[in-house]
PDB file of C-alpha atoms in Angstrom:
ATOM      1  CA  UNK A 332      51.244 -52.074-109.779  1.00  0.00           C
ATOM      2  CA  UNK A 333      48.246 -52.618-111.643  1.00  0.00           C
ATOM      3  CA  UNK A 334      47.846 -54.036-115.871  1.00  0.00           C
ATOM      4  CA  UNK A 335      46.365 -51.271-117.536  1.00  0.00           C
ATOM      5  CA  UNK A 336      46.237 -52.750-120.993  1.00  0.00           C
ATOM      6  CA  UNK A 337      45.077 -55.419-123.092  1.00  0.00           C
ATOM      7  CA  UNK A 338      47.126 -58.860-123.567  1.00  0.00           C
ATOM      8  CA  UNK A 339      50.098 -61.497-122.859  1.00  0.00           C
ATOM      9  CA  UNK A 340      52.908 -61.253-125.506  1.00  0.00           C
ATOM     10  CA  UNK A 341      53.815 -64.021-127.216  1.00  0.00           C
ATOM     11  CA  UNK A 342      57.209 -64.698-125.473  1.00  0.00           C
ATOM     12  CA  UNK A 343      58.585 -66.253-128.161  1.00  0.00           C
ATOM     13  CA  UNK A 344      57.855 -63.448-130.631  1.00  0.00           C
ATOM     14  CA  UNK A 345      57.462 -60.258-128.995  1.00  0.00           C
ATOM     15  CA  UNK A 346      56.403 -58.413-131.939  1.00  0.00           C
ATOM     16  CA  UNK A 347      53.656 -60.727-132.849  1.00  0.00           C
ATOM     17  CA  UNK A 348      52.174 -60.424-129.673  1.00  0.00           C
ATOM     18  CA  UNK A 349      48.999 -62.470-128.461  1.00  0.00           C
ATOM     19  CA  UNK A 350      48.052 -59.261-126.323  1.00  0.00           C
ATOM     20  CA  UNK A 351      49.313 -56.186-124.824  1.00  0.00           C
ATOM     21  CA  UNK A 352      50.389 -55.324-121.701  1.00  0.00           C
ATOM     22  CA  UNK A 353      51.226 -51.838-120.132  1.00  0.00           C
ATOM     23  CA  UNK A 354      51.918 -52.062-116.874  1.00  0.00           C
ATOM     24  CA  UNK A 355      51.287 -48.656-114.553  1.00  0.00           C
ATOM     25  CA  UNK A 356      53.268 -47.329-111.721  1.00  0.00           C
ATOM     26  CA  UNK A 357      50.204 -46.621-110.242  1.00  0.00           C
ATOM     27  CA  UNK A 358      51.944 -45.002-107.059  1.00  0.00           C
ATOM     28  CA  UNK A 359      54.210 -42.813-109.312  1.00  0.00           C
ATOM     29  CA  UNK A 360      50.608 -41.551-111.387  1.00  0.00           C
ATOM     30  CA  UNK A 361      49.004 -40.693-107.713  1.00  0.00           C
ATOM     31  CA  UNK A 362      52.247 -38.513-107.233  1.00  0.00           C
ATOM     32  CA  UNK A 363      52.077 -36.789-109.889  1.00  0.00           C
ATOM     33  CA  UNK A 364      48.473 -35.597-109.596  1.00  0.00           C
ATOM     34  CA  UNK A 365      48.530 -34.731-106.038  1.00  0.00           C
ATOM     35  CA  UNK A 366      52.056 -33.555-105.850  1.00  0.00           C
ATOM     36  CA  UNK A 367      52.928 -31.554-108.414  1.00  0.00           C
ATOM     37  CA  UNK A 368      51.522 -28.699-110.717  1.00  0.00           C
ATOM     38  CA  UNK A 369      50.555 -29.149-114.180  1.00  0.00           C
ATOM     39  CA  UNK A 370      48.109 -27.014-116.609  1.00  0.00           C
ATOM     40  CA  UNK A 371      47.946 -30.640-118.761  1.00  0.00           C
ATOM     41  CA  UNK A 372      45.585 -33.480-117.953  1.00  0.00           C
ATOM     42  CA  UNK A 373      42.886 -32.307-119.710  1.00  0.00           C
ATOM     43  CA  UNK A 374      41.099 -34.401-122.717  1.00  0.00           C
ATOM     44  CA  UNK A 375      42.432 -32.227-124.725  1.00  0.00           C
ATOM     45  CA  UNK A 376      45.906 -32.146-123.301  1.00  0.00           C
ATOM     46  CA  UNK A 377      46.129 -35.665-121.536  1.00  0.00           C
ATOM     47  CA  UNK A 378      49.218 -36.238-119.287  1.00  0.00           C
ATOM     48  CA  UNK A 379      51.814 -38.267-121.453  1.00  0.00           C
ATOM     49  CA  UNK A 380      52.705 -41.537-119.290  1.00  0.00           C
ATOM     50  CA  UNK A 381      56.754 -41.565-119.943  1.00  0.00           C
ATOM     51  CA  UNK A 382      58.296 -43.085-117.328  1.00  0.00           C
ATOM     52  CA  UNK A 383      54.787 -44.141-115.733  1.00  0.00           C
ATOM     53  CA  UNK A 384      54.447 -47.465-117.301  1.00  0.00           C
ATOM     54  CA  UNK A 385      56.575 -50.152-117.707  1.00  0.00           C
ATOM     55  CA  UNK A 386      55.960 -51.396-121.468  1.00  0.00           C
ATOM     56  CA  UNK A 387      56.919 -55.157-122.438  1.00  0.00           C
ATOM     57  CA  UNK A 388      56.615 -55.200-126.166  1.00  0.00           C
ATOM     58  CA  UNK A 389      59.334 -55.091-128.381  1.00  0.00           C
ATOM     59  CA  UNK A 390      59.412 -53.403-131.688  1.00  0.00           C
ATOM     60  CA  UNK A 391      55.867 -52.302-133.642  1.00  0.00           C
ATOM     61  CA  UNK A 392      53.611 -55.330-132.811  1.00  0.00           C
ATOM     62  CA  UNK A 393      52.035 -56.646-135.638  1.00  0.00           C
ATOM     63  CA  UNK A 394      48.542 -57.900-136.102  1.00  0.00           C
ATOM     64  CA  UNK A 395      47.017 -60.375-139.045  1.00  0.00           C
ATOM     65  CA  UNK A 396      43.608 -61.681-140.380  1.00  0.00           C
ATOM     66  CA  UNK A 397      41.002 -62.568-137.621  1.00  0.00           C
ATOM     67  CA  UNK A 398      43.351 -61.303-134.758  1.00  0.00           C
ATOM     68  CA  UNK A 399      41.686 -59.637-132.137  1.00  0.00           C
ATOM     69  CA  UNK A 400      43.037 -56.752-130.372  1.00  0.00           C
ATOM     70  CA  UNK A 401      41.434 -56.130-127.036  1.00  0.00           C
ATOM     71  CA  UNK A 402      42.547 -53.320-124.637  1.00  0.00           C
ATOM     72  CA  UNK A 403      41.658 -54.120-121.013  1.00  0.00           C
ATOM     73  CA  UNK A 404      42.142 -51.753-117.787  1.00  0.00           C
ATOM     74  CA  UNK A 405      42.364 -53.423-115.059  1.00  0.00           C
ATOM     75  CA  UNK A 406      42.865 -51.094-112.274  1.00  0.00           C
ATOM     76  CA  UNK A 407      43.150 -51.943-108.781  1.00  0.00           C
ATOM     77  CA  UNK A 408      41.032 -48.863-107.617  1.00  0.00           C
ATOM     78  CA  UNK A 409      37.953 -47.647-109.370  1.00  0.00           C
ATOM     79  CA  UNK A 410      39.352 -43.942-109.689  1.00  0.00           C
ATOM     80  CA  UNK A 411      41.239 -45.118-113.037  1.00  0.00           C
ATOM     81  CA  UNK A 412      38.978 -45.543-116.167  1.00  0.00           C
ATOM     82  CA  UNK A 413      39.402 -46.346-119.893  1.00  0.00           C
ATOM     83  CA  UNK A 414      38.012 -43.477-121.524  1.00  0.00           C
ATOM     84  CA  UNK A 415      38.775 -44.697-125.581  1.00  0.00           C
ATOM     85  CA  UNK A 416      41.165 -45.642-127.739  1.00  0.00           C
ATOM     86  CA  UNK A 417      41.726 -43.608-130.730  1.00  0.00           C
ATOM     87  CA  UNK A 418      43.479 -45.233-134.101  1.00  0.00           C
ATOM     88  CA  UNK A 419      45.009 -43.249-136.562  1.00  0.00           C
ATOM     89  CA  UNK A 420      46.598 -44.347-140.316  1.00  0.00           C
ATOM     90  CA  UNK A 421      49.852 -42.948-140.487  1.00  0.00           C
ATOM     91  CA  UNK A 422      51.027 -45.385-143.491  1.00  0.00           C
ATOM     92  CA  UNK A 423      53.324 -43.225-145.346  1.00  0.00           C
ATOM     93  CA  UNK A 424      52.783 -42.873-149.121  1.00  0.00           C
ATOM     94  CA  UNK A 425      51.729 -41.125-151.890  1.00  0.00           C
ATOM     95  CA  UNK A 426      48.159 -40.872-151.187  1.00  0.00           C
ATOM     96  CA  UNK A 427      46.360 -39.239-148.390  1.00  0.00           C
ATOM     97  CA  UNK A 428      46.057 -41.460-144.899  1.00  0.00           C
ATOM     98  CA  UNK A 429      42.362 -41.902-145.357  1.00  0.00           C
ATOM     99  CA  UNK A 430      41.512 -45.490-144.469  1.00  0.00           C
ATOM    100  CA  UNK A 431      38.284 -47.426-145.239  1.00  0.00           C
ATOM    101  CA  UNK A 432      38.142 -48.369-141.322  1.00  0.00           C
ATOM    102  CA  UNK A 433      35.502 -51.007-141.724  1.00  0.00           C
ATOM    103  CA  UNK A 434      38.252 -53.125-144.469  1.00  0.00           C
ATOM    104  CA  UNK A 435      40.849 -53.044-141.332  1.00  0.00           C
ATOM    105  CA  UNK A 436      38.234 -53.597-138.691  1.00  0.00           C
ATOM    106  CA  UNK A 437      35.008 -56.170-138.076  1.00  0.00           C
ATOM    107  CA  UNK A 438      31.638 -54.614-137.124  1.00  0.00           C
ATOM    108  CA  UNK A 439      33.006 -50.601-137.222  1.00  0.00           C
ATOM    109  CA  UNK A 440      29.616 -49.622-138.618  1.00  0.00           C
ATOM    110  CA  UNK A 441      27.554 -51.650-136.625  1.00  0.00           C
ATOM    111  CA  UNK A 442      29.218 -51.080-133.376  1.00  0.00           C
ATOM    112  CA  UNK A 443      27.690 -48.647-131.329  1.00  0.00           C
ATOM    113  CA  UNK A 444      30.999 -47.863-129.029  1.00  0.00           C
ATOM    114  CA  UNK A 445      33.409 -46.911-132.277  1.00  0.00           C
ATOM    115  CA  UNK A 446      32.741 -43.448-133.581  1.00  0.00           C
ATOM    116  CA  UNK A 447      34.456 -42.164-137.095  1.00  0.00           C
ATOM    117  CA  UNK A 448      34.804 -38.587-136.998  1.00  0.00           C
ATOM    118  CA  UNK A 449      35.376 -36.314-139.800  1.00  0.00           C
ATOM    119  CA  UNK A 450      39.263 -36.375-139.568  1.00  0.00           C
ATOM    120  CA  UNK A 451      39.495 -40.119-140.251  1.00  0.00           C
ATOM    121  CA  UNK A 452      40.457 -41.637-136.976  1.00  0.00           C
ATOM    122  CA  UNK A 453      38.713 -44.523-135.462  1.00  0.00           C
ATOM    123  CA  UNK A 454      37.793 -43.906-131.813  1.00  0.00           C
ATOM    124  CA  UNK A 455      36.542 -47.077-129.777  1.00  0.00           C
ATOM    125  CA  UNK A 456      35.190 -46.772-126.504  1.00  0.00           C
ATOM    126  CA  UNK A 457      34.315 -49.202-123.774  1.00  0.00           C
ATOM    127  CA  UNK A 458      30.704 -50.711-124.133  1.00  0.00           C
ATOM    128  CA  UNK A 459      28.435 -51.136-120.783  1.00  0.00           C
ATOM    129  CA  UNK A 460      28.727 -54.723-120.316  1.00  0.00           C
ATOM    130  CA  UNK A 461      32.765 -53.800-119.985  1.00  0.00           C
ATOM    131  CA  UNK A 462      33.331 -50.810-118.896  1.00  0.00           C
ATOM    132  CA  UNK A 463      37.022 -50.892-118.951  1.00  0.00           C
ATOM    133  CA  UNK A 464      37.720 -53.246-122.604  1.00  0.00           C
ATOM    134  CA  UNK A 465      37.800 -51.930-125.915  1.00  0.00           C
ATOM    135  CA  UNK A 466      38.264 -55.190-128.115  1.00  0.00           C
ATOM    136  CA  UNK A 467      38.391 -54.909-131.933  1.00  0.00           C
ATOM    137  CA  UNK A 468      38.805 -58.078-134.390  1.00  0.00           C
ATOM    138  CA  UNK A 469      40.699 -57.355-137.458  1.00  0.00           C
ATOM    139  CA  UNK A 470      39.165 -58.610-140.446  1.00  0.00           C
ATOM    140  CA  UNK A 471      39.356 -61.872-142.169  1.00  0.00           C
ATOM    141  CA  UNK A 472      40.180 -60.378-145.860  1.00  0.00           C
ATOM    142  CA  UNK A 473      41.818 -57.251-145.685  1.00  0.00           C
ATOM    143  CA  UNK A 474      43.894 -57.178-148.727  1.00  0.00           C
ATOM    144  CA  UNK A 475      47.237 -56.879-149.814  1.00  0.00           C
ATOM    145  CA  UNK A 476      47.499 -53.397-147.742  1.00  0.00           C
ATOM    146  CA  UNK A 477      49.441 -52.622-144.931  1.00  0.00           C
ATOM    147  CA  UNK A 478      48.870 -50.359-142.113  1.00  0.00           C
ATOM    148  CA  UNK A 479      50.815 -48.725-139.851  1.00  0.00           C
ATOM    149  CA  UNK A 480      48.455 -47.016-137.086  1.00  0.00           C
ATOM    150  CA  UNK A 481      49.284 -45.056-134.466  1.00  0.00           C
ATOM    151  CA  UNK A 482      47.080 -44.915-131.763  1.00  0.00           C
ATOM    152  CA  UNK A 483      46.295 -43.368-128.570  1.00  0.00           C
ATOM    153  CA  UNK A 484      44.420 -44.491-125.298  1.00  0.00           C
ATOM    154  CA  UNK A 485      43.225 -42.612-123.175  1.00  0.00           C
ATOM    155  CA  UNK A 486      42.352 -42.769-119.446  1.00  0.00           C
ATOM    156  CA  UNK A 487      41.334 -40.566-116.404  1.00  0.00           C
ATOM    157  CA  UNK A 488      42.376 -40.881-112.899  1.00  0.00           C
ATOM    158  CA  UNK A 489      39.983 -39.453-110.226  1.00  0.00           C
ATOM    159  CA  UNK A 490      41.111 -38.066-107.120  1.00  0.00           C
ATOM    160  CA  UNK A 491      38.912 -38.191-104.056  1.00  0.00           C
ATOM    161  CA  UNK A 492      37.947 -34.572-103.841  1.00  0.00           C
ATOM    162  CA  UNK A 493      36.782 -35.305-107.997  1.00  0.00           C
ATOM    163  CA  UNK A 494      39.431 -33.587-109.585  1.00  0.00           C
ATOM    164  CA  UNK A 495      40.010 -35.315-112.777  1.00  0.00           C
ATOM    165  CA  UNK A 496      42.860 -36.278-114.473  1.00  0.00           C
ATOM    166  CA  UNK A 497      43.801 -37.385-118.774  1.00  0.00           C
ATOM    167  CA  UNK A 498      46.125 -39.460-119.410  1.00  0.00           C
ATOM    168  CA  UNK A 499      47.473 -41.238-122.350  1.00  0.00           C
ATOM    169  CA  UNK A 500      49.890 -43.750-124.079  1.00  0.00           C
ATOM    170  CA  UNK A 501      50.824 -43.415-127.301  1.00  0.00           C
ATOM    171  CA  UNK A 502      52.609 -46.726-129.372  1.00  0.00           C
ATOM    172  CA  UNK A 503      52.516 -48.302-132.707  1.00  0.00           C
ATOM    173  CA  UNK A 504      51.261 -50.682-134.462  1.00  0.00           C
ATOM    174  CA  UNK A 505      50.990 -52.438-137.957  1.00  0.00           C
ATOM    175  CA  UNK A 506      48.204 -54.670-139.647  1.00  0.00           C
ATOM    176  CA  UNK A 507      48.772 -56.454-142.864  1.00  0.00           C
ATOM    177  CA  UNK A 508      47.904 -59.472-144.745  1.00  0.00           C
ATOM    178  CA  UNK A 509      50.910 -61.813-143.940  1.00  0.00           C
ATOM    179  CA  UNK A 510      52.981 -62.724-140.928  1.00  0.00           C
TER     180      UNK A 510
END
C-alpha cells in the first residue's frame, strides 16, 4: 500500500489535522482496471475510490490562518499520477456559493498551476518542480467567514498497454477564522 495524499493527522485532534493521509489499496485499484468492466474512468466520469482507500481522518478537518494544505501522491509505481485537485464552496446560506478564492487562498492569482474557471471552483494542479504535490497556504486574514469546501482530487492510473484510468476522492473540509 502506497500514501496517496497529503499529511500526518494530528493524533491528538483528528479533525484539526497537521496533514492528510489517504492511504490506497493499490492492489485492489490494479484489479479493478484490469479485471473488470466499467464505461467510468474517464475525466469526466472518474472511478469513485469507495472501498479503495483506507481514510484516517475523523470528522470534516478543519483548517485556520497560515495553515498550509499540501496534497502529496506518493505512489510506489510511476503509472499513478496527481492530475488536480478541484475546491468547491458549498457553505450553505442565503447567498450564492461564489467565493473570492484569493481571500481563502495565498498566491491564487499569481500561481500559475491554480486555474478559476467560470463556475467558481478552484482547480490546483501539480507544478513541474513536483509533479505529484498540490500545496496551498490559507491566508493570514481571512475574515470572520467560514467555509465549508468540498473538494475533489483527481488521479489517473496507467496500465502498461496505456490505457488510462480517472479516479477520484471526494471529502470535506472547512476553513474559518478560529480554532
Amino acid at each position: 500500500m502506497e500514501n496517496i495524499m497529503t499529511k500526518k493527522p494530528d493524533p491528538i485532534n483528528l479533525t484539526n489535522p497537521q496533514q492528510l493521509i489517504f492511504v490506497l489499496r493499490s492492489e485492489t485499484l490494479k484489479k479493478v482496471v484490469t479485471d473488470f468492466k466499467t464505461t467510468k474512468g474517464t475525466m469526466d466520469e472518474p472511478l469513485p475510490t469507495d472501498g479503495l482507500l483506507i481514510p484516517n481522518i475523523i470528522g470534516i478537518p478543519k483548517f485556520t490562518p497560515n495553515h498550509e494544505i499540501t496534497f502529496v501522491l506518493e505512489p510506489k509505481e510511476e503509472s499513478i499520477q496527481l492530475c488536480y485537485v478541484c475546491f468547491q464552496n458549498v457553505t450553505k446560506s442565503g447567498r450564492d456559493n461564489s467565493i473570492q478564492w484569493s481571500s481563502v487562498f495565498k498566491n491564487v492569482l499569481s500561481d500559475e498551476s491554480i486555474t478559476i474557471p467560470p463556475d467558481n471552483s478552484l482547480y490546483a494542479t501539480p507544478n513541474t518542480s513536483h509533479k505529484n504535490t498540490v500545496s496551498l497556504t490559507v491566508q493570514d486574514n481571512i475574515g470572520d467567514e467560514e467555509y465549508n469546501l468540498y473538494y475533489t482530487i483527481l488521479f489517473s492510473y496507467t496500465l502498461q498497454n496505456n490505457a488510462k484510468f480517472f479516479f477520484s476522492i471526494d471529502p470535506l473540509m472547512k476553513i474559518s477564522s478560529s480554532t
